[in-house]
Short mmCIF file of C-alpha atoms and ligand atoms in Angstrom, two decimals:
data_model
loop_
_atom_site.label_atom_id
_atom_site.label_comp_id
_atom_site.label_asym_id
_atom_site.label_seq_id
_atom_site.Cartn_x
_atom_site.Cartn_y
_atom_site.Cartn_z
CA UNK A 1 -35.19 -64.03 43.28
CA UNK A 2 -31.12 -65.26 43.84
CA UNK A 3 -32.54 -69.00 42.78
CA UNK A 4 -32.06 -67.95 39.47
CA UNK A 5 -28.58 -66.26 39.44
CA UNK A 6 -25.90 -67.94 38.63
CA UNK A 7 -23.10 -69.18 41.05
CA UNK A 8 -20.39 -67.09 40.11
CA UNK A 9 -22.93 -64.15 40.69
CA UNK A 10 -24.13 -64.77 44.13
CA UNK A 11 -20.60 -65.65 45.08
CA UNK A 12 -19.52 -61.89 43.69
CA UNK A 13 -22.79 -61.00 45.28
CA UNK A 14 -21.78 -62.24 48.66
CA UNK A 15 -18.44 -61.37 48.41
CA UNK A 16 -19.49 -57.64 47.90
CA UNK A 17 -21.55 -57.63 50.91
CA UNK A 18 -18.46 -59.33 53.25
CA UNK A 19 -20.27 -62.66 54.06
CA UNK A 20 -19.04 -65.99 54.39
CA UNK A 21 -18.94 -67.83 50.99
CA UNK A 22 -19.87 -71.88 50.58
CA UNK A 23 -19.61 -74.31 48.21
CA UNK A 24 -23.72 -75.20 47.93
CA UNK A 25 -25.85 -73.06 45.96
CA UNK A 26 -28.73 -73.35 47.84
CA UNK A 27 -26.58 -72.16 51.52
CA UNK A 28 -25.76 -69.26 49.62
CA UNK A 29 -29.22 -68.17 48.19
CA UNK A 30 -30.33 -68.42 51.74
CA UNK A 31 -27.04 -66.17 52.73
CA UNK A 32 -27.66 -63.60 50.60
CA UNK A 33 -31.60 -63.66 51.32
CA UNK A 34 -31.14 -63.29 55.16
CA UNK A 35 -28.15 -60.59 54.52
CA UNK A 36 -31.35 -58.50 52.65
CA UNK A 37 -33.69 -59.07 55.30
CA UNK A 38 -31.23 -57.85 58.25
CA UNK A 39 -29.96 -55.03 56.20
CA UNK A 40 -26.14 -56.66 55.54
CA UNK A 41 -25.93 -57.25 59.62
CA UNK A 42 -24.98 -53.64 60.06
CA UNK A 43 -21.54 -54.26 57.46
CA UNK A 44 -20.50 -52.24 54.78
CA UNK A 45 -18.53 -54.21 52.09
CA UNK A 46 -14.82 -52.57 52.01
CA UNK A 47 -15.45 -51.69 48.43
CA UNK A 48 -18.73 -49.41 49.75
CA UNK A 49 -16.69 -47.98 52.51
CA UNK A 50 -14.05 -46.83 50.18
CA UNK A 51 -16.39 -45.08 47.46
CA UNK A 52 -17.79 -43.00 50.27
CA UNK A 53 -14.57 -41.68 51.95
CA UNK A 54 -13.14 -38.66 50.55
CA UNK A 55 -9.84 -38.25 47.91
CA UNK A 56 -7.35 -36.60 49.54
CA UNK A 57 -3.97 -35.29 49.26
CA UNK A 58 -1.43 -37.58 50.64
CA UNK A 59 0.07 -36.79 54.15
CA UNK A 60 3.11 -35.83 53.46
CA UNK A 61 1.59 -32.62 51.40
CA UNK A 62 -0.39 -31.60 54.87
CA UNK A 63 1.41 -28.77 56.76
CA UNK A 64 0.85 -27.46 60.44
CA UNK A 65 -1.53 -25.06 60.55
CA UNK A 66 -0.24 -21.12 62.01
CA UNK A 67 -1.20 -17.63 61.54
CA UNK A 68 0.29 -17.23 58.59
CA UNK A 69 -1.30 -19.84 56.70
CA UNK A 70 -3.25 -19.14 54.05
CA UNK A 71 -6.81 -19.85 53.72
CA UNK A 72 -9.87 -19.58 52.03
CA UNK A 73 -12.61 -17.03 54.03
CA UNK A 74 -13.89 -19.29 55.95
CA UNK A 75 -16.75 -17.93 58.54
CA UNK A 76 -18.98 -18.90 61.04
CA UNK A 77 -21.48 -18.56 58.83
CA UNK A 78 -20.58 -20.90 55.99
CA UNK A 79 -20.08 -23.46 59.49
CA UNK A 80 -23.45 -22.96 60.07
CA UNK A 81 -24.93 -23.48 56.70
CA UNK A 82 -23.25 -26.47 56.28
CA UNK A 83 -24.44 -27.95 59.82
CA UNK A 84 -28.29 -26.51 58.84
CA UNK A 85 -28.75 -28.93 56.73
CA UNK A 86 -28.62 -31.56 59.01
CA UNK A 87 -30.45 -29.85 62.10
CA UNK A 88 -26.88 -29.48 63.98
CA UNK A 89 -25.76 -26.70 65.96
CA UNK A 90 -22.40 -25.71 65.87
CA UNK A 91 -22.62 -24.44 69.38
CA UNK A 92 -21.77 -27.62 71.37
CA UNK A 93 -18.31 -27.75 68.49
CA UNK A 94 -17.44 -24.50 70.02
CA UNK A 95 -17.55 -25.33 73.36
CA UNK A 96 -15.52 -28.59 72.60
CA UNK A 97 -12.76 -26.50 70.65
CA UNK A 98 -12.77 -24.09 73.74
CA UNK A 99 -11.84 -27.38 76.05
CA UNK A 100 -9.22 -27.65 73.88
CA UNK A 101 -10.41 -31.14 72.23
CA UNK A 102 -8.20 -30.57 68.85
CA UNK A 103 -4.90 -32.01 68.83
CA UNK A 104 -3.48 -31.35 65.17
CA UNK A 105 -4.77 -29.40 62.41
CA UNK A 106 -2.61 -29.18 59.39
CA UNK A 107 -3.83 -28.05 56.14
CA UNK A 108 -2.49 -28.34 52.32
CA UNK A 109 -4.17 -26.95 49.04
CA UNK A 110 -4.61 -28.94 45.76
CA UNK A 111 -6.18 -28.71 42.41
CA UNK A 112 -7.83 -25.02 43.93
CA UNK A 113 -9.23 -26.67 46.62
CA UNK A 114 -8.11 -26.48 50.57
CA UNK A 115 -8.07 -29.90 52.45
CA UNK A 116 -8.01 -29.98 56.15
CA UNK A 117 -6.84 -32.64 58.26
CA UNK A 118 -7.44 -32.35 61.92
CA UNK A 119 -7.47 -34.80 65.27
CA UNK A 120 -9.79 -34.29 67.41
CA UNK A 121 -10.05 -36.36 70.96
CA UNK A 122 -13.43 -37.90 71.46
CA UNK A 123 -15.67 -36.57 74.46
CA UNK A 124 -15.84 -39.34 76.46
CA UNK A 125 -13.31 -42.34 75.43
CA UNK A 126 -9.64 -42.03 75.13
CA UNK A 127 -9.34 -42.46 71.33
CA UNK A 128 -8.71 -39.63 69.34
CA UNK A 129 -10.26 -38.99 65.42
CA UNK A 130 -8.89 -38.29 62.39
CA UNK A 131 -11.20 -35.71 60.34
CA UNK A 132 -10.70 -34.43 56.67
CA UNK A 133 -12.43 -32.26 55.16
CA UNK A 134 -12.57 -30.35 51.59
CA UNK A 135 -13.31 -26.73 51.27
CA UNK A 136 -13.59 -24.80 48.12
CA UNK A 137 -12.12 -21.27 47.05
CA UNK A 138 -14.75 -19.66 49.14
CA UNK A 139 -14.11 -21.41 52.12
CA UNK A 140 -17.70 -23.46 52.01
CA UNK A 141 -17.16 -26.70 53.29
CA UNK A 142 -17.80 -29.51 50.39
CA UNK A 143 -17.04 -33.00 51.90
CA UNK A 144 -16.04 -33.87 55.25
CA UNK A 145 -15.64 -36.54 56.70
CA UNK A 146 -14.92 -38.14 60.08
CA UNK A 147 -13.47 -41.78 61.71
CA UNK A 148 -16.19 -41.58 64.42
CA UNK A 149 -19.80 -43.64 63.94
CA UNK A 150 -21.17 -40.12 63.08
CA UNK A 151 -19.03 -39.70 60.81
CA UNK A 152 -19.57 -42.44 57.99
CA UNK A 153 -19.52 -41.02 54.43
CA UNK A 154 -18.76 -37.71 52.36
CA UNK A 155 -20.77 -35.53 54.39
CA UNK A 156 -19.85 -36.52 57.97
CA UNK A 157 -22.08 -34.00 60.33
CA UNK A 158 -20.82 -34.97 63.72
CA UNK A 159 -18.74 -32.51 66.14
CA UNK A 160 -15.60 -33.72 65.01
CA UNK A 161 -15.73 -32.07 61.51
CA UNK A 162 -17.26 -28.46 63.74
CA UNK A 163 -14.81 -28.47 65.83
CA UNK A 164 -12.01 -28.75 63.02
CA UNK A 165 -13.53 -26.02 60.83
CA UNK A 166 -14.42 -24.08 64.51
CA UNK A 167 -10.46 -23.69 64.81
CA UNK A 168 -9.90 -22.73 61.12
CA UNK A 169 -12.15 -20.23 61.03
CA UNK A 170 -10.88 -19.25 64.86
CA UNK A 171 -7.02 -18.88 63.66
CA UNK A 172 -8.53 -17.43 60.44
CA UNK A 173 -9.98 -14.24 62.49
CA UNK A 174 -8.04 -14.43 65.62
CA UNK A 175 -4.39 -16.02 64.53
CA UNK A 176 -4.85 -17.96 67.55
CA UNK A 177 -5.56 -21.53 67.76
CA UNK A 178 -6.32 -23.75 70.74
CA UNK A 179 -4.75 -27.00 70.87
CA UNK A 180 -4.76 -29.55 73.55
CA UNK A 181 -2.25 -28.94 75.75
CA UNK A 182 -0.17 -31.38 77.66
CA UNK A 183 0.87 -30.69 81.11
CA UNK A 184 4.30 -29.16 79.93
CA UNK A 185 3.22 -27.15 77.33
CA UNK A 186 3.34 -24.50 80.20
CA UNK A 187 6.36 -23.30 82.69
CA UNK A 188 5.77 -24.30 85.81
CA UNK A 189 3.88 -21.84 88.25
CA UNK A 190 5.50 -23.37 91.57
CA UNK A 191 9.34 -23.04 93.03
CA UNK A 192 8.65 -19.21 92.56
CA UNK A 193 9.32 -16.67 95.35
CA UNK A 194 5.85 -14.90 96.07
CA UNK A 195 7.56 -12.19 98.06
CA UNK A 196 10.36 -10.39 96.36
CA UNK A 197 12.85 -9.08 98.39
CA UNK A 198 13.95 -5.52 97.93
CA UNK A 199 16.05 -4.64 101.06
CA UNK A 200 19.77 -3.97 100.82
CA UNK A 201 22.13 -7.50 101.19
CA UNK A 202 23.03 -7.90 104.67
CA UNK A 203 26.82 -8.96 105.57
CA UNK A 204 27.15 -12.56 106.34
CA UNK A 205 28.05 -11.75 109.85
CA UNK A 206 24.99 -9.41 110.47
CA UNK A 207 22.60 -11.82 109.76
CA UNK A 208 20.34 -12.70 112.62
CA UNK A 209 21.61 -16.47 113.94
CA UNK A 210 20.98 -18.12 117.47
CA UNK A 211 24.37 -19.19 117.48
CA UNK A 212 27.11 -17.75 118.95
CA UNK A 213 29.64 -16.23 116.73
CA UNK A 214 32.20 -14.65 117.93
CA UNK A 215 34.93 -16.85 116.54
CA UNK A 216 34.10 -16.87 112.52
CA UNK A 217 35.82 -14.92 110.51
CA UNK A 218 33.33 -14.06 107.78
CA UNK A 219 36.43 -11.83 105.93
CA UNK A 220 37.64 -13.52 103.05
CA UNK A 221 41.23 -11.69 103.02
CA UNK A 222 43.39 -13.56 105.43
CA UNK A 223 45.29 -10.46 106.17
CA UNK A 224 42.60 -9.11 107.85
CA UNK A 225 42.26 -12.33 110.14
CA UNK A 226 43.37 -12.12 113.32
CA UNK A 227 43.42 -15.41 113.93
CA UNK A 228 45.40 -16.49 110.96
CA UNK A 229 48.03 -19.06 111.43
CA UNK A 230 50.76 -18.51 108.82
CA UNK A 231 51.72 -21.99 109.39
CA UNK A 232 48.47 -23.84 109.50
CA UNK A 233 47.90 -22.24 106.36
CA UNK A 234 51.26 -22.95 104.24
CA UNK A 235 50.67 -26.68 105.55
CA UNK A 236 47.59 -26.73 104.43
CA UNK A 237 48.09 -25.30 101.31
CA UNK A 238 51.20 -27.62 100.85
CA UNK A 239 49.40 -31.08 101.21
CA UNK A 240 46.61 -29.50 98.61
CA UNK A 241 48.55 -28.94 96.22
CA UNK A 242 50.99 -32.13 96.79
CA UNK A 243 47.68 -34.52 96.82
CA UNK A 244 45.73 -32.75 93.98
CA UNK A 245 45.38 -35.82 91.94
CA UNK A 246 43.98 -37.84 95.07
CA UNK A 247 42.04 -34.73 96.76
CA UNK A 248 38.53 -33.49 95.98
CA UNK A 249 38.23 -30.64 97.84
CA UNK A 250 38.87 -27.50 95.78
ZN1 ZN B 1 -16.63 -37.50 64.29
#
């Protein structure tokens, strides 16, 4: 059937497809015949890819998601409905947004409709994917779509896209929102007393020590000091304050 195209068309042809493109007519008949019988080698052309992913807002419209964000009534419900047509449950999303698998959702309305944008860590890699998804003024999900395999055109199905509208429709009813938390998002638990101490202060010089103490003078007025050299002191006092500029001590 490509014998009789021309060979500006089977170059387009090929060039659509994402093949490798020859000078000889008959290499690229053959090309395009053995791209047909192995289904394009499992590639999408770019310009295929792009017609399937979703028009949204650009980023910088996209705001962080809180309690008082407003949204269209989204319930579990509409989740559902939009998963039942492709024989998913939403249950296994749930459990994931309970793990605390979503690490951004932000959120931005345009043209009546509310776009989501949320990244959600995969289950078992250490990559993390970027999911948007369209709702319209009734909170029904319209297109979604997701950077995992499952995820491929505008009505990705995968667990990615639940989990995202899980957590809107979670912060929608509760105002609360789990993200993934890193391992400071919480004060720390240890270096706290777990006895609290509710005695009266002891004096310094009733404390309970092995040592013998007779000869320290816990009183801080030197008056009091019976063993206060007037001298000592004054000399003392005298080189401090003569050798400030050299001395540490206070
Ligand atoms: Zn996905």
């Amino acid at each position: 059937m490509y014998c009789t195209w021309k060979l500006k068309e089977l170059k387009d042809e090929l060039k659509k497809r994402g093949a490798k493109i020859t000078v000889k007519k008959a290499d690229l008949v053959e090309r395009l015949e053995s791209y047909d019988r192995n289904f394009n080698f499992g590639n999408q052309s770019p310009l295929a890819s792009q017609s399937q992913a979703i028009d949204v807002p650009a980023v910088e419209l996209y705001q962080d998601v809180n309690s008082s964000t407003i949204f269209p009534k989204i319930t579990k419900k509409h989740i559902q409905c939009y998963f039942d047509r492709f024989n998913t449950n939403i249950s296994d999303a749930v459990k994931l947004y309970e793990s605390r698998y979503l690490l951004i959702l932000r959120s931005t309305t345009f043209a009546e409709d509310t776009y989501l944008k949320g990244f959600c860590k995969a289950s078992m890699k250490q990559l993390q994917y970027e999911v948007n998804i369209k709702l319209n003024n009734d909170g029904v999900p319209e297109e979604a779509t997701c950077e995992c395999a499952a995820g491929e055109g505008k009505e990705a199905h995968c667990k990615h896209v639940a989990v995202v509208l899980v957590a809107a429709e979670n912060i929608l009813k509760e105002k609360i929102i789990l993200l993934h938390e890193v391992s400071t998002s919480q004060l720390q638990t240890f270096h706290k007393p777990t006895k609290k101490n509710y005695a009266t202060p002891l004096r310094a010089s009733r404390l309970p020590s092995k040592r013998d103490i007779h000869n320290i003078v816990y009183s801080p007025y030197l008056k009091q000091n019976p063993y206060f050299d007037k001298k000592a002191f004054q000399c003392r006092f005298q080189s401090l304050i003569l050798n400030i500029h050299t001395h540490r001590c206070p």
